[in-house]
Structure formats: C-alpha cells, structure tokens
Amino acid sequence: EDGDVLVMNDPFMGGTHLPDVTVISPFFIAGRHAGFVANRAHHANIGSVYPGSMPLTTRLDDEGVLISPVKLYERGRPVPESVRLLCSIEGSHGESGVLPADFRAQLSANRKALARLNGWLEQMIDPWAYISGGYRALNAYGERMVRKVLSQLPHGCACYEDYLDGDGCGERNIKLRITLTTSEQGWVVDFGGSSDQVGGNVNCPLSVAAASVYYVFACFLPAYVPRCQGVFKFVTLQAPKGSVVNAQPGAAVAAGNVEASMRIVDVLLGALGELGFDVPACSQGTMNNVAIGSASESNKWDYYETLGGGAGAGRCHDGESAIQCHMTNTLNTPIESLEAHYPLRITRYELRSGSGGAGKHRGGEGLIREYAFLEPAQLTLISERRDFSPRGWNGGQSGLVGLNRLNGRKLEAKTTLSVNEGDSLLIETPGGGGWGEVG
C-alpha cells in the first residue's frame, strides 16, 4: 500500500549477501500500483561477530542478521519490530529506537525518488497510460535491439571451466563450468558440471550467478540498449540445485557475491571466446576483500574495502591497471579518509610493476597496498587468484597471481587472524592476462 517500505537482505530471496541491504518502496498513480523504487547499500556492520561482516564461515547465521522481506514502514508508519531488528545490528542504537543513519539514508533515497516520480508524472495528461505504455514500449524496444544484435553474433555451443582457489575451510580447486549455446533465439548458459556447494562461503545464491551472466550479456549490447525484461528474457540460466552457483538456503554465501561472481564472468567470457566472440583476457578475477575492526565494547569499529588490480588486455588495447573490474561495483578508498577515521596507516600504495601478462597487448598491472596497524584488531582476508592465475587470451600470457603477507609471512588467500599494534599487512593484487602473442 501507499506508504509501505520493505527491507531485506536475504540472499535466497533475491539478495546477494547479508551486508547488502535493499530498501523497496511501491509507488502509486491515483491509487493504482505502478511500480517500485529501490536502493541497495553495503553495510560494513550487519551484525556478524567478525568485524567488517565479511567473515570466513560455514553457516549463513554466522554472517550477520538475516532480514527476510519485512515491512519497515506500513502506510507511512514505522513498524516497531522491524525498527528494533535493524537497531539490533548496531548495539549503540538499540535502546533509542532510532534507526542507524545508514538505514535512514536509504529511506531518504526512496522518498526522494517517489517525490521526483510524482512530480514528473503530474505533468502528464494521463499518468497511468503514460507510465504503463512506457513500460511496454521500453521492453519492446529492448527486444527489437537484442534480436538485431543476436542475428549478428556467432552461434554455436562451447564449454569452458576454471577454478576458485578454495573456500578457506578446507575445500580446494572448486570448479566452475559453463556450457554455452548461442543462437538467434538467445543464450542458454548451463552450469552443469560445476562443483557442489561447499562448506565455506564462496557459494552463490542463484541471484548472484544470474547477475554475473546478465552483466556479460549486457557487455555485448550497445550502450543505448536498456537493461530490462525485454532484453534479459533472451538469457536462459540452468544451474543445478545444490551446486556452488545455486546453493540451497542456509548455505554460507558472503564470499560468493564477491569472488565466485568474478570467476563466473571469466568462465563465461572464455566460452564466448571459444565461439569466436571478441573477448578480452581474464581480469584480476578477485575483489581482494579486506575486513578489519575491533569488537571491543569500549572501542568498537568496522572497516571494509576491496582493492583493484589488472584488467585483461583486448584485441585493440592493453589492460587498465589498478582498476576495479567486472562485478566489483566499488571504487578506491582514499587514504586520507581511511586514516582520518580508523587506527590504520597506509605505508605503500603503488602499481605492481610487471604483474600484467605479456602479449601483443599487455595485461593491466595489479597494485600494492600496505597497512600499518596502530592498535590490535581482527583481520579477515577473502581473496582469489592466489593459486590460479588470470589467463591470457589468443596467445597472451597469464597475469601474476596475487599475494598476501603479514610482517613478511605469506598468508592464505582466505584467512581470519588477530593482529597487533605495529603489525604490517602487505597485499599485492593480481595482474590481468595479456592478449595475442608477443610480436
């Protein structure tokens, strides 16, 4: 109803992982439901016992507070139980009943969107006919554009596979396999042959696997083609239930959203390359997740960031260096902001020279980032491409694998440990693959 607001982060009901909280508001035209506005924000604290809420776990329950879709507001009034649930994530707000500021910001974004929609539609003679007709026209336009593009792309069937390094809980060499069939009717992406879901949290809910596939599909469309149902209905996804790309409810999934999603992109691009599509070499293939904080009641803080690396080279270009690629959807955290708000110092931040794969066009360089700890903290690293390097394409060489070190000692790709004042964490991110044989 008008004035309702829903909130959710359930990975198995359209979410990604628990830190990503979605706030959804319906909008109405003269009492008729006309659509939704929504926004999704990543919360560095979603109630996990591990600072940064990106832990190495084997159960969804340990990753934070699960919010299956509930009304946060009903007919414009806050729902007390839901407010208490969100307040419980940050204990300092629990007694006041005042929503934490990040959730209030998400509410405000939806309210602004509704106000702008209403202001825009009030200018129309018949707002309902305008918006409903616009939906149909947009989808029809998208469908026409995709049919035209599909008629010009290579058709056939190909298989490709690659591996995740591991899940941080004992499983290694986790296979992601795709059989891709392309035709004028669309793409069929079959994940049969991929590994079963694992104990650690690199599993994907189906929504994450779908988003990764849709992203690659969209990359082959002109920029003016809208991202709508008229477009994505040409993609058919087949993912065995209980596999690493279609994990069952209750499975741990925090890292699937950030790591398995990147590998899905690499594997699908590989299959497309086998069919003759013009594809780049593999990018760094990881988000290099760094979660740090203190659970001390007297000094509680959470920090989380991802790090860029090398992009894969292509037929006409070298790969970009020290950049966030593909599914990352985050940017560089400025050193000034980090050091102003947290007991951390960045002592090195530079390109990782020579990490990009050689080729006619060279892969992009990774980066080096070094953290100095000014007080004891809990550290969690979730990274990939520490065993399996980003592949080159068309004769190009692979990029270098990444490397994590604490005080000079090599760390596992995925690890949780305590650090002390004066400790130093060094992360070297992978380079991108090269394209084409060296002249």
Coordinates of C-alpha atoms in Angstrom, one line a residue:
E1 CA 0.0 0.0 0.0
D2 CA 1.0 3.6 -0.4
G3 CA 3.5 4.5 2.4
D4 CA 4.8 0.9 2.8
V5 CA 8.6 0.3 2.8
L6 CA 10.1 -3.2 2.6
V7 CA 13.6 -4.0 3.8
M8 CA 15.5 -7.3 3.1
N9 CA 18.9 -8.8 2.7
D10 CA 18.0 -12.5 2.3
P11 CA 20.4 -13.9 -0.3
F12 CA 17.9 -16.6 -1.2
M13 CA 15.0 -14.2 -1.9
G14 CA 16.8 -12.0 -4.5
G15 CA 19.6 -10.7 -2.3
T16 CA 23.3 -11.1 -2.7
H17 CA 24.9 -11.4 0.7
L18 CA 23.9 -10.2 4.1
P19 CA 25.8 -6.8 4.1
D20 CA 23.8 -5.7 1.0
V21 CA 20.5 -4.4 2.4
T22 CA 17.8 -3.4 -0.1
V23 CA 15.0 -0.9 0.8
I24 CA 12.0 -1.1 -1.5
S25 CA 9.0 1.3 -1.8
P26 CA 6.0 0.9 -4.0
F27 CA 4.6 3.9 -5.9
F28 CA 1.0 4.5 -7.0
I29 CA -0.8 6.6 -9.5
A30 CA -4.3 7.6 -8.4
G31 CA -4.4 4.5 -6.1
R32 CA -3.2 2.1 -8.7
H33 CA 0.1 0.3 -8.1
A34 CA 2.5 1.4 -10.8
G35 CA 5.9 0.1 -9.8
F36 CA 8.7 0.2 -7.2
V37 CA 11.7 2.3 -6.3
A38 CA 14.6 0.6 -4.6
N39 CA 18.1 1.0 -3.5
R40 CA 20.8 -1.4 -2.2
A41 CA 23.7 -0.4 0.1
H42 CA 26.5 -2.4 1.6
H43 CA 26.8 -2.2 5.4
A44 CA 30.2 -2.8 6.9
N45 CA 28.4 -3.9 10.1
I46 CA 25.5 -6.2 9.6
G47 CA 25.7 -7.9 13.0
S48 CA 28.4 -10.5 12.3
V49 CA 30.6 -11.5 15.3
Y50 CA 33.5 -10.7 13.0
P51 CA 34.4 -7.0 12.3
G52 CA 33.6 -5.9 8.8
S53 CA 30.8 -8.5 8.5
M54 CA 32.8 -10.4 5.8
P55 CA 33.8 -13.5 7.9
L56 CA 35.0 -16.9 6.9
T57 CA 32.0 -19.1 8.0
T58 CA 30.2 -22.3 7.2
R59 CA 26.7 -21.1 8.2
L60 CA 24.6 -18.2 7.0
D61 CA 23.6 -17.4 10.6
D62 CA 27.2 -16.5 11.4
E63 CA 27.5 -13.9 8.7
G64 CA 25.1 -11.4 10.3
V65 CA 21.5 -10.6 10.8
L66 CA 19.2 -12.1 8.2
I67 CA 16.4 -9.8 7.1
S68 CA 13.8 -11.7 5.0
P69 CA 11.4 -9.3 3.4
V70 CA 9.5 -7.4 6.1
K71 CA 7.7 -4.1 6.2
L72 CA 9.9 -1.4 7.8
Y73 CA 7.0 1.1 7.3
E74 CA 3.3 0.4 6.9
R75 CA 1.1 3.1 5.4
G76 CA 3.7 5.6 6.4
R77 CA 4.2 4.5 10.0
P78 CA 7.3 2.6 11.3
V79 CA 6.8 -1.0 12.2
P80 CA 8.3 -1.3 15.7
E81 CA 9.5 -4.9 15.4
S82 CA 11.4 -4.1 12.2
V83 CA 12.9 -1.0 13.6
R84 CA 14.2 -3.0 16.6
L85 CA 15.6 -5.6 14.3
L86 CA 17.7 -3.0 12.4
C87 CA 18.7 -1.2 15.6
S88 CA 19.9 -4.5 17.0
I89 CA 22.6 -4.6 14.3
E90 CA 24.4 -1.6 16.0
G91 CA 24.0 -2.0 19.7
S92 CA 24.5 1.6 20.5
H93 CA 21.2 2.4 18.8
G94 CA 19.2 -0.4 20.4
E95 CA 17.7 1.5 23.3
S96 CA 16.8 4.7 21.5
G97 CA 14.7 3.1 18.8
V98 CA 16.2 5.5 16.3
L99 CA 17.3 3.8 13.0
P100 CA 21.1 3.9 12.4
A101 CA 22.0 6.7 10.0
D102 CA 22.8 4.4 7.0
F103 CA 19.3 3.0 7.1
R104 CA 17.8 6.4 7.3
A105 CA 19.8 7.4 4.3
Q106 CA 18.4 4.5 2.3
L107 CA 14.9 5.6 3.4
S108 CA 15.6 9.1 2.3
A109 CA 16.8 8.0 -1.1
N110 CA 13.5 6.2 -1.8
R111 CA 11.4 9.2 -0.5
K112 CA 13.3 11.4 -2.9
A113 CA 12.7 9.0 -5.8
L114 CA 9.0 8.9 -5.1
A115 CA 8.8 12.7 -4.9
R116 CA 10.6 13.1 -8.2
L117 CA 8.4 10.4 -9.9
N118 CA 5.2 12.0 -8.7
G119 CA 6.4 15.5 -9.7
W120 CA 7.3 14.2 -13.2
L121 CA 4.1 12.2 -13.7
E122 CA 1.8 15.0 -12.6
Q123 CA 2.8 16.8 -15.8
M124 CA 1.2 14.1 -17.9
I125 CA -2.4 14.3 -19.1
D126 CA -2.9 10.6 -18.3
P127 CA -0.1 9.5 -16.0
W128 CA -1.2 5.9 -15.8
A129 CA -1.4 5.5 -19.6
Y130 CA 2.0 7.2 -19.9
I131 CA 3.9 5.0 -17.5
S132 CA 2.2 1.7 -18.4
G133 CA 2.6 2.4 -22.1
G134 CA 6.2 3.4 -21.4
Y135 CA 6.9 0.0 -19.8
R136 CA 5.6 -1.9 -22.7
A137 CA 7.4 0.3 -25.2
L138 CA 10.7 0.0 -23.4
N139 CA 10.6 -3.8 -23.3
A140 CA 9.5 -4.0 -26.9
Y141 CA 12.4 -1.7 -27.9
G142 CA 14.9 -3.7 -25.9
E143 CA 13.6 -6.9 -27.5
R144 CA 14.0 -5.5 -31.1
M145 CA 17.5 -4.3 -30.3
V146 CA 18.6 -7.7 -28.9
R147 CA 17.1 -9.6 -31.8
K148 CA 19.2 -7.5 -34.2
V149 CA 22.4 -7.9 -32.2
L150 CA 21.9 -11.7 -31.8
S151 CA 21.5 -12.1 -35.6
Q152 CA 25.0 -10.6 -36.0
L153 CA 26.8 -12.6 -33.3
P154 CA 28.5 -16.0 -33.6
H155 CA 26.3 -19.0 -33.0
G156 CA 27.2 -22.4 -31.6
C157 CA 28.0 -24.4 -28.5
A158 CA 31.1 -24.3 -26.3
C159 CA 32.3 -25.4 -22.9
Y160 CA 34.8 -23.6 -20.6
E161 CA 35.9 -24.1 -17.0
D162 CA 38.1 -22.5 -14.4
Y163 CA 38.6 -22.9 -10.6
L164 CA 38.3 -21.0 -7.4
D165 CA 41.4 -21.4 -5.2
G166 CA 39.4 -22.6 -2.3
D167 CA 36.7 -21.8 0.3
G168 CA 39.0 -21.1 3.3
C169 CA 37.6 -24.1 5.1
G170 CA 39.4 -27.0 3.5
E171 CA 38.0 -27.3 0.0
R172 CA 40.4 -26.5 -2.8
N173 CA 40.1 -26.2 -6.6
I174 CA 36.4 -25.5 -6.8
K175 CA 35.2 -26.0 -10.4
L176 CA 33.0 -23.5 -12.3
R177 CA 32.0 -25.0 -15.6
I178 CA 29.8 -23.5 -18.3
T179 CA 28.3 -25.0 -21.4
L180 CA 27.1 -22.1 -23.6
T181 CA 24.7 -22.3 -26.5
T182 CA 24.1 -19.2 -28.6
S183 CA 21.6 -18.7 -31.4
E184 CA 19.2 -16.0 -32.8
Q185 CA 16.8 -17.1 -30.0
G186 CA 19.3 -16.2 -27.3
W187 CA 21.8 -17.6 -24.9
V188 CA 21.5 -20.8 -22.8
V189 CA 24.0 -20.9 -20.0
D190 CA 24.3 -24.3 -18.4
F191 CA 26.4 -24.6 -15.2
G192 CA 26.2 -28.4 -15.2
G193 CA 29.5 -30.0 -14.1
S194 CA 30.3 -27.2 -11.6
S195 CA 31.3 -28.3 -8.1
D196 CA 28.6 -29.0 -5.5
Q197 CA 28.1 -26.3 -2.9
V198 CA 31.0 -26.2 -0.3
G199 CA 31.2 -25.7 3.4
G200 CA 32.8 -22.3 3.2
N201 CA 31.1 -19.2 2.0
V202 CA 32.2 -18.9 -1.7
N203 CA 28.8 -20.4 -2.7
C204 CA 26.4 -18.3 -4.8
P205 CA 22.7 -17.8 -4.4
L206 CA 21.2 -18.1 -7.9
S207 CA 20.6 -14.3 -8.0
V208 CA 24.3 -13.7 -7.9
A209 CA 25.0 -16.2 -10.7
A210 CA 22.2 -14.6 -12.8
A211 CA 23.6 -11.1 -12.2
S212 CA 27.0 -12.2 -13.4
V213 CA 25.6 -13.8 -16.6
Y214 CA 23.4 -10.8 -17.3
Y215 CA 26.4 -8.5 -16.9
V216 CA 28.3 -10.3 -19.6
F217 CA 25.3 -10.4 -21.9
A218 CA 24.9 -6.6 -21.5
C219 CA 28.6 -6.1 -22.3
F220 CA 27.9 -7.3 -25.9
L221 CA 25.0 -4.9 -26.4
P222 CA 25.2 -1.3 -27.5
A223 CA 25.2 1.1 -24.6
Y224 CA 21.8 2.5 -25.6
V225 CA 20.0 -0.8 -25.1
P226 CA 18.0 -0.6 -21.9
R227 CA 18.6 -3.2 -19.2
C228 CA 15.0 -4.6 -18.9
Q229 CA 13.0 -7.8 -19.1
G230 CA 12.6 -7.4 -22.8
V231 CA 16.4 -7.8 -23.0
F232 CA 17.2 -10.4 -20.4
K233 CA 14.4 -12.8 -21.4
F234 CA 16.9 -13.9 -24.1
V235 CA 19.1 -15.4 -21.4
T236 CA 18.3 -18.9 -20.0
L237 CA 20.1 -20.0 -16.9
Q238 CA 20.5 -23.6 -16.0
A239 CA 22.2 -24.2 -12.6
P240 CA 21.9 -27.5 -10.7
K241 CA 20.3 -27.0 -7.2
G242 CA 22.9 -27.6 -4.5
S243 CA 25.8 -26.5 -6.7
V244 CA 28.3 -23.8 -5.9
V245 CA 26.4 -21.4 -8.2
N246 CA 22.9 -22.3 -6.9
A247 CA 23.4 -23.0 -3.2
Q248 CA 20.5 -24.0 -1.0
P249 CA 19.0 -21.8 1.7
G250 CA 21.1 -21.7 4.8
A251 CA 24.4 -22.1 3.0
A252 CA 27.2 -19.6 3.7
V253 CA 27.4 -17.1 0.8
A254 CA 29.3 -14.0 1.9
A255 CA 32.2 -14.5 -0.5
G256 CA 30.1 -15.9 -3.3
N257 CA 28.9 -12.5 -4.1
V258 CA 32.4 -11.0 -4.3
E259 CA 34.6 -13.9 -5.5
A260 CA 32.6 -16.6 -7.3
S261 CA 30.8 -13.9 -9.3
M262 CA 34.1 -12.7 -10.7
R263 CA 35.0 -16.3 -11.8
I264 CA 31.6 -16.7 -13.5
V265 CA 32.4 -13.7 -15.6
D266 CA 35.8 -15.2 -16.6
V267 CA 34.4 -18.6 -17.4
L268 CA 31.5 -17.2 -19.5
L269 CA 33.9 -14.9 -21.4
G270 CA 36.1 -17.9 -22.0
A271 CA 33.2 -19.8 -23.5
L272 CA 32.3 -16.9 -25.7
G273 CA 35.8 -16.6 -26.9
E274 CA 35.8 -20.3 -27.9
L275 CA 32.8 -19.5 -30.1
G276 CA 34.6 -16.7 -31.8
F277 CA 33.4 -13.7 -29.8
D278 CA 35.8 -10.8 -29.5
V279 CA 36.6 -11.1 -25.7
P280 CA 39.4 -9.7 -23.5
A281 CA 41.8 -11.8 -21.4
C282 CA 40.9 -12.5 -17.8
S283 CA 40.9 -9.6 -15.4
Q284 CA 42.4 -10.0 -11.9
G285 CA 39.3 -12.1 -11.1
T286 CA 39.0 -11.1 -7.4
M287 CA 37.9 -8.3 -5.2
N288 CA 40.7 -8.7 -2.7
N289 CA 38.3 -8.2 0.3
V290 CA 39.9 -6.6 3.4
A291 CA 37.8 -6.5 6.6
I292 CA 39.3 -5.1 9.8
G293 CA 37.9 -4.0 13.1
S294 CA 37.6 -4.3 16.8
A295 CA 34.8 -6.0 18.7
S296 CA 35.8 -4.3 22.0
E297 CA 32.7 -2.8 23.6
S298 CA 34.8 0.3 24.6
N299 CA 36.3 0.8 21.1
K300 CA 34.1 -0.9 18.5
W301 CA 34.8 -0.2 14.9
D302 CA 34.5 -1.8 11.5
Y303 CA 36.3 -1.2 8.2
Y304 CA 35.9 -3.0 4.9
E305 CA 37.3 -2.3 1.4
T306 CA 38.1 -4.1 -1.8
L307 CA 41.2 -3.5 -3.9
G308 CA 41.6 -3.0 -7.7
G309 CA 44.0 -5.0 -9.9
G310 CA 44.8 -5.6 -13.5
A311 CA 42.2 -5.7 -16.2
G312 CA 42.6 -8.1 -19.1
A313 CA 44.0 -6.9 -22.4
G314 CA 41.9 -7.0 -25.6
R315 CA 42.3 -7.1 -29.3
C316 CA 42.9 -3.4 -29.6
H317 CA 44.2 -2.3 -26.2
D318 CA 46.4 -3.0 -23.2
G319 CA 44.5 -3.8 -19.9
E320 CA 43.9 -1.0 -17.5
S321 CA 46.0 -1.0 -14.3
A322 CA 44.9 -0.9 -10.7
I323 CA 41.2 -0.8 -11.5
Q324 CA 38.1 -2.4 -10.2
C325 CA 36.7 -4.7 -12.9
H326 CA 33.5 -6.6 -13.8
M327 CA 31.3 -7.4 -10.8
T328 CA 33.2 -5.3 -8.3
N329 CA 31.0 -2.2 -8.2
T330 CA 33.2 -0.4 -5.7
L331 CA 35.9 2.3 -6.0
N332 CA 39.2 3.2 -4.4
T333 CA 39.0 4.2 -0.7
P334 CA 41.1 7.5 -0.4
I335 CA 43.9 7.2 2.1
E336 CA 43.0 10.5 3.7
S337 CA 39.6 9.3 4.6
L338 CA 40.8 5.9 5.9
E339 CA 43.5 7.4 8.1
A340 CA 41.2 10.1 9.4
H341 CA 38.6 7.6 10.7
Y342 CA 40.4 4.4 11.6
P343 CA 43.6 3.4 13.6
L344 CA 45.3 2.5 10.4
R345 CA 48.0 3.9 8.2
I346 CA 48.8 3.2 4.5
T347 CA 52.5 3.0 4.1
R348 CA 52.6 1.9 0.5
Y349 CA 50.2 2.3 -2.4
E350 CA 51.6 1.8 -5.9
L351 CA 51.4 -0.1 -9.1
R352 CA 52.7 -3.7 -9.0
S353 CA 55.1 -3.4 -11.9
G354 CA 55.4 -6.5 -14.1
S355 CA 52.3 -8.2 -12.9
G356 CA 50.3 -7.9 -16.1
G357 CA 50.6 -10.8 -18.6
A358 CA 52.8 -10.2 -21.7
G359 CA 51.3 -10.2 -25.2
K360 CA 50.7 -8.2 -28.3
H361 CA 48.7 -6.2 -25.8
R362 CA 49.8 -6.4 -22.2
G363 CA 47.5 -7.1 -19.2
G364 CA 47.0 -4.3 -16.7
E365 CA 49.1 -4.1 -13.6
G366 CA 47.9 -5.0 -10.2
L367 CA 48.6 -2.8 -7.2
I368 CA 50.5 -3.0 -3.9
R369 CA 48.8 -1.7 -0.7
E370 CA 50.4 -1.9 2.7
Y371 CA 48.6 -1.3 6.0
A372 CA 50.2 -0.5 9.4
F373 CA 48.0 -1.2 12.4
L374 CA 48.0 1.4 15.2
E375 CA 46.2 -0.8 17.7
P376 CA 45.2 -4.5 18.0
A377 CA 42.5 -5.6 15.6
Q378 CA 40.8 -8.6 14.0
L379 CA 41.6 -9.1 10.3
T380 CA 39.8 -11.1 7.6
L381 CA 41.1 -11.5 4.1
I382 CA 38.9 -13.0 1.3
S383 CA 40.8 -13.1 -1.9
E384 CA 41.2 -15.2 -5.0
R385 CA 43.7 -15.8 -7.9
R386 CA 46.4 -16.7 -5.4
D387 CA 46.7 -20.2 -7.0
F388 CA 45.1 -20.0 -10.4
S389 CA 46.5 -17.0 -12.4
P390 CA 44.3 -14.8 -14.7
R391 CA 44.6 -16.4 -18.1
G392 CA 45.8 -14.7 -21.2
W393 CA 43.9 -15.0 -24.5
N394 CA 44.8 -15.7 -28.1
G395 CA 48.4 -16.5 -27.2
G396 CA 48.8 -13.8 -24.5
Q397 CA 50.4 -14.8 -21.2
S398 CA 48.7 -15.0 -17.8
G399 CA 48.9 -12.3 -15.2
L400 CA 50.7 -12.9 -11.9
V401 CA 48.8 -14.3 -9.0
G402 CA 48.1 -12.2 -6.0
L403 CA 50.0 -12.3 -2.7
N404 CA 49.1 -11.5 0.9
R405 CA 51.7 -11.1 3.6
L406 CA 51.7 -10.2 7.3
N407 CA 55.0 -9.0 8.7
G408 CA 56.7 -10.7 5.7
R409 CA 54.9 -14.0 6.3
K410 CA 52.8 -15.4 3.5
L411 CA 49.1 -15.7 4.3
E412 CA 46.4 -18.0 2.9
A413 CA 44.1 -16.4 0.3
K414 CA 41.3 -16.6 2.8
T415 CA 42.1 -16.2 6.5
T416 CA 41.0 -14.7 9.8
L417 CA 43.5 -13.7 12.4
S418 CA 44.3 -11.2 15.2
V419 CA 46.9 -8.5 14.5
N420 CA 48.8 -6.4 17.0
E421 CA 49.9 -2.8 17.1
G422 CA 52.8 -2.3 14.8
D423 CA 52.0 -5.2 12.5
S424 CA 52.1 -4.7 8.7
L425 CA 49.8 -6.2 6.1
L426 CA 51.0 -6.2 2.5
I427 CA 48.6 -7.1 -0.4
E428 CA 49.8 -7.5 -3.9
T429 CA 46.8 -7.9 -6.3
P430 CA 46.9 -10.0 -9.5
G431 CA 47.6 -8.6 -12.9
G432 CA 45.4 -9.0 -15.9
G433 CA 46.0 -11.5 -18.7
G434 CA 47.7 -10.5 -21.9
W435 CA 46.2 -10.7 -25.4
G436 CA 47.9 -12.0 -28.5
E437 CA 51.4 -13.4 -29.0
V438 CA 54.3 -11.2 -28.4
G439 CA 55.5 -9.8 -31.9

